[in-house]
CSV table of C-alpha atoms and ligand atoms in Angstrom, one decimal:
chain,number,residue,atom,x,y,z
A,29,MET,CA,113.7,84.0,100.9
A,30,ALA,CA,116.9,84.5,102.8
A,31,ALA,CA,118.5,88.0,102.1
A,32,SER,CA,122.0,86.3,102.0
A,33,LEU,CA,121.0,84.8,98.7
A,34,GLY,CA,121.1,88.1,97.1
A,35,ARG,CA,124.3,89.2,95.3
A,36,GLU,CA,125.4,92.9,96.0
A,37,TRP,CA,123.5,95.1,93.8
A,38,ALA,CA,126.5,96.3,91.9
A,39,GLY,CA,124.6,97.4,88.8
A,40,ILE,CA,123.2,100.5,90.9
A,41,GLN,CA,126.8,102.0,90.8
A,42,GLN,CA,126.7,102.1,87.0
A,43,PHE,CA,123.7,104.5,87.2
A,44,PRO,CA,124.3,108.2,87.0
A,45,ALA,CA,125.1,109.8,90.3
A,46,ALA,CA,121.6,111.6,90.3
A,47,THR,CA,119.8,108.3,89.9
A,48,GLN,CA,121.8,106.7,92.6
A,49,THR,CA,121.0,109.5,95.0
A,50,LYS,CA,117.3,109.1,94.2
A,51,LEU,CA,117.1,105.3,94.4
A,52,HIS,CA,119.1,105.3,97.8
A,53,GLU,CA,116.5,107.8,99.2
A,54,LEU,CA,113.7,105.5,97.9
A,55,LEU,CA,115.3,102.4,99.5
A,56,GLY,CA,115.7,104.5,102.8
A,57,LYS,CA,112.2,105.4,102.8
A,58,LEU,CA,111.2,101.7,102.3
A,59,LYS,CA,113.5,100.6,105.2
A,60,GLN,CA,112.1,103.4,107.3
A,61,GLU,CA,108.6,101.6,106.9
A,62,LYS,CA,110.1,98.5,107.7
A,63,VAL,CA,110.2,97.2,104.2
A,64,THR,CA,113.5,95.5,103.7
A,65,THR,CA,112.7,93.1,100.9
A,66,LEU,CA,110.8,93.8,97.8
A,67,THR,CA,109.8,91.0,95.2
A,68,ILE,CA,108.7,92.3,91.9
A,69,LEU,CA,106.8,89.9,89.6
A,70,VAL,CA,107.1,91.0,85.9
A,71,MET,CA,104.3,89.7,83.7
A,72,GLY,CA,102.8,90.4,80.2
A,73,LYS,CA,102.5,89.2,76.6
A,74,GLY,CA,105.6,88.1,74.8
A,75,GLY,CA,108.1,90.6,73.2
A,76,VAL,CA,106.7,93.8,75.1
A,77,GLY,CA,110.0,94.2,76.9
A,78,LYS,CA,109.7,92.5,80.3
A,79,SER,CA,113.2,91.1,80.3
A,80,SER,CA,114.6,94.4,79.2
A,81,ILE,CA,113.1,96.2,82.2
A,82,VAL,CA,114.7,93.5,84.6
A,83,ASN,CA,117.9,94.4,83.1
A,84,SER,CA,117.2,98.1,83.2
A,85,ILE,CA,116.4,98.0,86.9
A,86,ILE,CA,119.3,95.8,87.9
A,87,GLY,CA,121.6,97.8,85.9
A,88,GLU,CA,123.2,94.6,84.4
A,89,ARG,CA,122.3,92.2,81.6
A,90,VAL,CA,121.1,89.4,83.7
A,91,VAL,CA,118.3,88.0,81.8
A,92,PRO,CA,118.2,87.3,77.9
A,93,VAL,CA,116.4,89.7,75.8
A,94,SER,CA,115.3,88.8,72.3
A,95,ALA,CA,113.7,90.5,69.4
A,96,PHE,CA,112.2,87.2,68.2
A,97,GLN,CA,110.1,86.0,71.1
A,98,SER,CA,112.3,82.9,71.6
A,99,GLU,CA,112.0,83.6,75.3
A,100,ALA,CA,113.3,81.2,77.9
A,101,PRO,CA,110.2,78.9,78.7
A,102,ARG,CA,110.9,79.5,82.5
A,103,PRO,CA,110.7,82.4,84.9
A,104,ILE,CA,114.1,83.7,86.3
A,105,LEU,CA,114.6,85.2,89.7
A,106,VAL,CA,117.3,87.9,90.0
A,107,SER,CA,118.1,88.8,93.6
A,108,ARG,CA,120.3,91.8,94.7
A,109,THR,CA,121.1,93.5,97.9
A,110,ARG,CA,122.0,96.9,98.7
A,111,LEU,CA,122.5,98.6,102.0
A,112,GLY,CA,120.4,96.0,103.9
A,113,PHE,CA,117.8,95.9,101.3
A,114,THR,CA,116.9,92.9,99.1
A,115,LEU,CA,115.5,93.5,95.6
A,116,ASN,CA,114.1,90.4,94.0
A,117,ILE,CA,112.9,90.7,90.4
A,118,ILE,CA,111.0,87.8,88.6
A,119,ASP,CA,111.1,87.7,85.0
A,120,THR,CA,108.6,85.5,83.2
A,121,PRO,CA,107.8,84.0,79.8
A,122,GLY,CA,105.1,85.8,77.9
A,123,LEU,CA,101.6,84.5,78.5
A,124,VAL,CA,100.4,84.4,75.1
A,125,GLU,CA,100.9,81.8,72.5
A,126,GLY,CA,99.2,81.5,69.0
A,127,GLY,CA,96.8,84.1,69.7
A,128,PHE,CA,95.6,82.5,73.1
A,129,VAL,CA,96.6,82.7,76.8
A,130,ASN,CA,99.0,79.8,77.4
A,131,ASP,CA,97.6,78.2,80.6
A,132,GLN,CA,100.6,75.8,80.8
A,133,ALA,CA,103.0,78.8,80.9
A,134,LEU,CA,100.9,80.4,83.8
A,135,ARG,CA,100.9,77.1,85.7
A,136,ILE,CA,104.9,77.0,85.4
A,137,ILE,CA,104.9,80.6,86.6
A,138,LYS,CA,102.7,79.7,89.7
A,139,GLU,CA,104.8,76.5,90.4
A,140,PHE,CA,108.0,78.6,90.3
A,141,LEU,CA,106.6,81.1,92.7
A,142,LEU,CA,105.6,78.5,95.4
A,143,ASN,CA,106.6,79.7,98.9
A,144,LYS,CA,107.3,83.1,97.5
A,145,THR,CA,105.7,86.4,98.4
A,146,ILE,CA,104.9,88.7,95.7
A,147,ASP,CA,105.0,92.4,96.8
A,148,ILE,CA,104.5,94.0,93.4
A,149,LEU,CA,103.3,93.1,90.1
A,150,LEU,CA,104.5,94.9,87.0
A,151,TYR,CA,102.0,94.5,84.1
A,152,VAL,CA,104.1,95.2,81.0
A,153,ASP,CA,102.9,96.3,77.6
A,154,ARG,CA,104.1,98.7,74.9
A,155,LEU,CA,103.4,102.4,74.6
A,156,ASP,CA,103.8,102.4,70.9
A,157,ALA,CA,100.8,99.9,70.4
A,158,TYR,CA,97.6,101.4,69.2
A,159,ARG,CA,94.9,98.8,69.9
A,160,VAL,CA,93.8,96.9,73.0
A,161,ASP,CA,91.8,93.8,72.4
A,162,ASN,CA,90.0,90.8,73.8
A,163,LEU,CA,93.5,89.0,74.2
A,164,ASP,CA,94.6,91.7,76.4
A,165,ARG,CA,91.6,91.3,78.5
A,166,GLN,CA,92.4,87.4,78.8
A,167,VAL,CA,96.0,88.0,79.8
A,168,VAL,CA,94.6,90.2,82.7
A,169,LYS,CA,92.0,87.6,83.5
A,170,ALA,CA,94.6,84.8,83.6
A,171,ILE,CA,96.6,86.9,86.1
A,172,THR,CA,93.7,87.6,88.1
A,173,ASP,CA,92.3,83.9,88.0
A,174,GLY,CA,95.7,82.8,89.0
A,175,PHE,CA,96.7,85.2,91.8
A,176,GLY,CA,93.4,86.8,93.0
A,177,LYS,CA,92.2,90.1,92.1
A,178,GLU,CA,93.9,91.5,95.2
A,179,ILE,CA,97.1,91.5,93.2
A,180,TRP,CA,96.2,94.5,91.3
A,181,ARG,CA,96.1,96.6,94.4
A,182,ARG,CA,99.7,96.1,94.1
A,183,GLY,CA,99.9,96.3,90.5
A,184,LEU,CA,101.3,98.8,88.0
A,185,VAL,CA,100.9,99.2,84.3
A,186,VAL,CA,104.3,99.6,82.7
A,187,LEU,CA,104.7,100.9,79.2
A,188,THR,CA,107.8,100.4,77.1
A,189,HIS,CA,109.1,102.0,74.0
A,190,ALA,CA,108.1,105.2,75.7
A,191,GLN,CA,110.5,107.4,73.5
A,192,LEU,CA,108.2,107.9,70.7
A,193,SER,CA,106.7,110.6,68.6
A,194,PRO,CA,102.9,110.4,68.5
A,195,PRO,CA,101.1,110.2,65.3
A,196,ASP,CA,98.4,112.4,64.0
A,197,GLY,CA,99.8,115.6,65.5
A,198,LEU,CA,98.8,114.4,69.2
A,199,SER,CA,100.9,115.7,71.8
A,200,TYR,CA,103.0,113.2,73.9
A,201,GLU,CA,100.8,113.7,77.0
A,202,GLU,CA,97.7,113.2,75.0
A,203,PHE,CA,98.9,110.1,73.4
A,204,PHE,CA,100.0,108.6,76.6
A,205,SER,CA,96.9,109.4,78.3
A,206,ARG,CA,94.8,107.8,75.6
A,207,ARG,CA,96.8,104.7,75.6
A,208,SER,CA,96.9,104.2,79.2
A,209,GLU,CA,93.1,105.0,79.6
A,210,ALA,CA,92.5,102.1,76.8
A,211,LEU,CA,94.8,99.7,78.8
A,212,LEU,CA,93.5,100.5,82.3
A,213,LYS,CA,90.0,99.9,81.1
A,214,VAL,CA,91.0,96.5,79.8
A,215,VAL,CA,92.7,95.8,83.1
A,216,ARG,CA,89.6,96.8,85.1
A,217,LEU,CA,87.4,94.3,82.9
A,218,GLY,CA,89.8,91.6,83.0
A,219,ALA,CA,90.3,92.0,86.7
A,220,ARG,CA,86.6,92.6,87.4
A,221,ILE,CA,87.3,95.6,89.4
A,222,LYS,CA,84.4,97.9,89.9
A,223,LYS,CA,84.7,101.4,88.4
A,224,GLN,CA,84.3,103.0,91.9
A,225,ASP,CA,87.1,100.8,93.4
A,226,ILE,CA,89.5,101.9,90.8
A,227,GLN,CA,88.6,105.6,91.3
A,228,ASN,CA,89.5,105.1,95.0
A,229,SER,CA,92.7,103.3,94.4
A,230,PRO,CA,93.9,103.8,90.8
A,231,ILE,CA,96.6,101.4,89.2
A,232,PRO,CA,99.4,103.8,88.2
A,233,VAL,CA,101.0,103.8,85.0
A,234,ALA,CA,104.8,104.1,84.6
A,235,LEU,CA,106.7,104.8,81.3
A,236,VAL,CA,109.9,102.9,80.4
A,237,GLU,CA,112.4,103.3,77.6
A,238,ASN,CA,114.8,100.5,77.6
A,239,SER,CA,116.7,101.3,74.4
A,240,GLY,CA,120.3,102.2,74.8
A,241,ARG,CA,119.5,105.2,72.5
A,242,CYS,CA,117.3,106.7,75.1
A,243,ASN,CA,117.7,110.5,75.5
A,244,LYS,CA,119.6,111.8,78.6
A,245,ASN,CA,119.3,114.8,80.6
A,246,GLU,CA,122.2,116.9,81.8
A,247,ASN,CA,123.0,114.6,84.7
A,248,ASP,CA,123.2,111.6,82.1
A,249,GLU,CA,120.1,110.1,83.2
A,250,LYS,CA,117.7,108.4,80.7
A,251,VAL,CA,114.9,110.5,80.2
A,252,LEU,CA,111.4,110.3,78.5
A,253,PRO,CA,110.2,112.9,75.8
A,254,ASN,CA,108.6,114.8,78.8
A,255,GLY,CA,111.7,115.2,80.6
A,256,THR,CA,111.1,112.5,83.3
A,257,ALA,CA,114.2,110.5,84.3
A,258,TRP,CA,112.3,107.0,84.1
A,259,ILE,CA,114.3,104.7,86.3
A,260,PRO,CA,113.9,106.7,89.6
A,261,ASN,CA,110.2,107.5,88.6
A,262,LEU,CA,109.6,103.9,88.2
A,263,ILE,CA,111.1,102.9,91.5
A,264,LYS,CA,109.4,105.9,93.0
A,265,THR,CA,106.0,104.6,91.7
A,266,ILE,CA,106.6,101.1,93.0
A,267,THR,CA,107.4,102.5,96.3
A,268,ASP,CA,104.3,104.5,96.4
A,269,VAL,CA,102.2,101.5,95.7
A,270,VAL,CA,104.0,99.4,98.3
A,271,LEU,CA,103.5,102.0,100.9
A,272,SER,CA,99.9,102.9,100.1
A,273,GLY,CA,98.5,99.6,101.2
A,274,GLY,CA,97.1,96.5,99.8
A,275,ARG,CA,98.7,93.2,100.7
A,276,SER,CA,101.6,91.1,99.3
A,277,ILE,CA,100.3,87.8,97.8
A,278,VAL,CA,101.7,84.6,99.4
A,279,VAL,CA,101.9,81.9,96.8
A,280,ASP,CA,101.3,78.7,98.7
A,281,ARG,CA,99.9,75.2,97.7
A,282,LYS,CA,96.5,76.4,98.2
A,283,LEU,CA,96.7,79.2,95.9
A,284,ILE,CA,98.4,77.1,93.2
A,285,GLU,CA,96.1,74.2,93.4
A,286,GLY,CA,92.9,75.3,95.1
A,287,PRO,CA,90.0,77.0,93.3
A,288,ASN,CA,90.3,80.2,91.6
A,289,PRO,CA,91.0,82.5,94.6
A,290,ASN,CA,88.1,84.9,93.3
A,291,ASP,CA,85.6,82.0,93.5
A,292,LYS,CA,85.8,81.6,97.3
A,293,GLY,CA,82.1,82.7,97.6
A,294,LYS,CA,81.0,79.7,95.2
A,295,LEU,CA,82.1,77.1,97.8
A,296,VAL,CA,78.9,77.8,99.6
A,297,ILE,CA,76.9,76.7,96.5
A,298,PRO,CA,76.9,73.0,97.6
A,299,LEU,CA,75.9,73.9,101.1
A,300,ILE,CA,73.0,75.8,99.8
A,301,ALA,CA,71.9,72.8,97.7
A,302,ALA,CA,72.3,70.4,100.7
A,303,PHE,CA,70.0,72.9,102.9
A,304,GLN,CA,67.5,73.0,100.0
A,305,TYR,CA,67.5,69.2,99.8
A,306,PHE,CA,66.9,68.5,103.6
A,307,PHE,CA,64.8,71.5,104.5
A,308,VAL,CA,62.6,72.2,101.3
A,309,ILE,CA,62.5,69.1,99.3
A,310,LYS,CA,62.2,66.7,102.1
A,311,ARG,CA,59.6,68.6,103.5
A,312,ILE,CA,57.4,68.8,100.5
A,313,GLN,CA,58.0,65.1,100.0
A,314,LYS,CA,56.5,64.6,103.4
A,315,TRP,CA,53.5,66.7,102.7
A,316,ILE,CA,52.8,64.8,99.5
A,317,ARG,CA,52.9,61.5,101.4
A,318,GLU,CA,50.6,62.9,104.1
A,319,ASP,CA,48.3,64.1,101.2
A,320,ILE,CA,48.2,60.8,99.6
A,321,ALA,CA,47.6,58.9,102.9
A,322,GLN,CA,44.8,61.1,103.7
A,323,GLU,CA,43.1,60.9,100.4
A,324,GLY,CA,42.6,57.2,100.6
A,325,ARG,CA,41.0,55.3,97.9
A,326,PRO,CA,39.6,57.6,95.0
A,327,SER,CA,35.9,57.4,94.6
A,328,TRP,CA,36.1,56.1,91.2
A,329,ALA,CA,37.9,53.0,92.1
B,692,LIG,P1,110.0,90.2,76.6
B,692,LIG,O1,109.7,89.1,75.5
B,692,LIG,O2,108.8,90.9,77.0
B,692,LIG,O3,110.8,89.8,77.6
B,692,LIG,O4,110.7,91.4,75.8
B,692,LIG,P2,112.3,91.6,75.6
B,692,LIG,O5,112.8,92.3,76.7
B,692,LIG,O6,113.0,90.4,75.1
B,692,LIG,O7,112.3,92.6,74.4
B,692,LIG,C1,111.8,92.4,73.0
B,692,LIG,C2,112.4,93.3,72.0
B,692,LIG,O8,112.0,94.6,72.3
B,692,LIG,C3,113.9,93.4,72.1
B,692,LIG,O9,114.4,93.4,70.8
B,692,LIG,C4,114.0,94.4,72.9
B,692,LIG,O10,115.4,95.2,72.6
B,692,LIG,C5,113.3,95.4,72.4
B,692,LIG,N1,112.6,96.5,73.6
B,692,LIG,C6,112.4,96.3,74.7
B,692,LIG,N2,112.1,97.3,75.5
B,692,LIG,C7,112.1,98.3,74.7
B,692,LIG,C8,112.0,99.7,74.7
B,692,LIG,O11,111.7,100.2,75.9
B,692,LIG,N3,112.3,100.4,73.6
B,692,LIG,C9,112.9,100.0,72.4
B,692,LIG,N4,113.1,100.7,71.4
B,692,LIG,N5,113.1,98.5,72.3
B,692,LIG,C10,112.8,97.7,73.5
B,693,LIG,MG1,111.6,87.9,78.2
């Protein structure tokens, strides 16, 4: 993707000075590590706040937001440059329709991503939801089957609607930790990541409040109930994930049309079958033929 395609990231100047300073520091840190382009893929169910996050990060209303899940059926790429750094964010339609994962939507997303490189996956859901179920697991599984489980090494769980008062006398931190634990468990199951692998490189969870009524601190930055300025915090978490390792996902024809990238091992199954045929079955058949030949005519004949 040519950096020249991106428009100047003007929205960053709409942020309060404190946020701008932090963002420029983070972009500087990335550039120091030779990361001059970041492509972020935003995915999740419909209506969870994916498009709103794109608008919040860019600092402009660049993609349509809807309260009624009448989303654009196609992905949208928004590209902005700032001080020699290019930020690409890809907003996608929700992956669920009528209670099921919509495979067609996933196919359209993959096709759109052809020849692009995904550096970061934002898996979006709401903080103020109280259950996780099999559908969540199916969504995670669809993403894993589509792009390979490696994508989770570059993944973040992002929870919107983070300005809430927890029910049942729970503290904010307690509520957040329970909700993220439940979701991370589902991600681990859907992505078939081993428990110890996730302990070694955990998937971070970042909180977001897209509402215009989000509380602000004395520097005019939007803050969560725990006082965190969430825009710089989200970008910092993204930066940490990029710099902590893992590989970007290159979307080529093979990834789109090839077998499930997690099933590569299964390609050897026909080879094993052929081996068995020639070296085991053929040999047994030979022994049987020899046996028959040696036996000659049975005595009763
Ligand atoms: P998408 O379908 O995942 O792209 O979700 P949208 O960004 O279109 O948002 C769906 C609805 O939720 C819209 O009415 C948004 O205004 C609202 N919304 C999104 N994020 C937040 C948030 O963090 N807080 C609140 N209060 N509303 C949000
Ligand atoms: Mg949307």
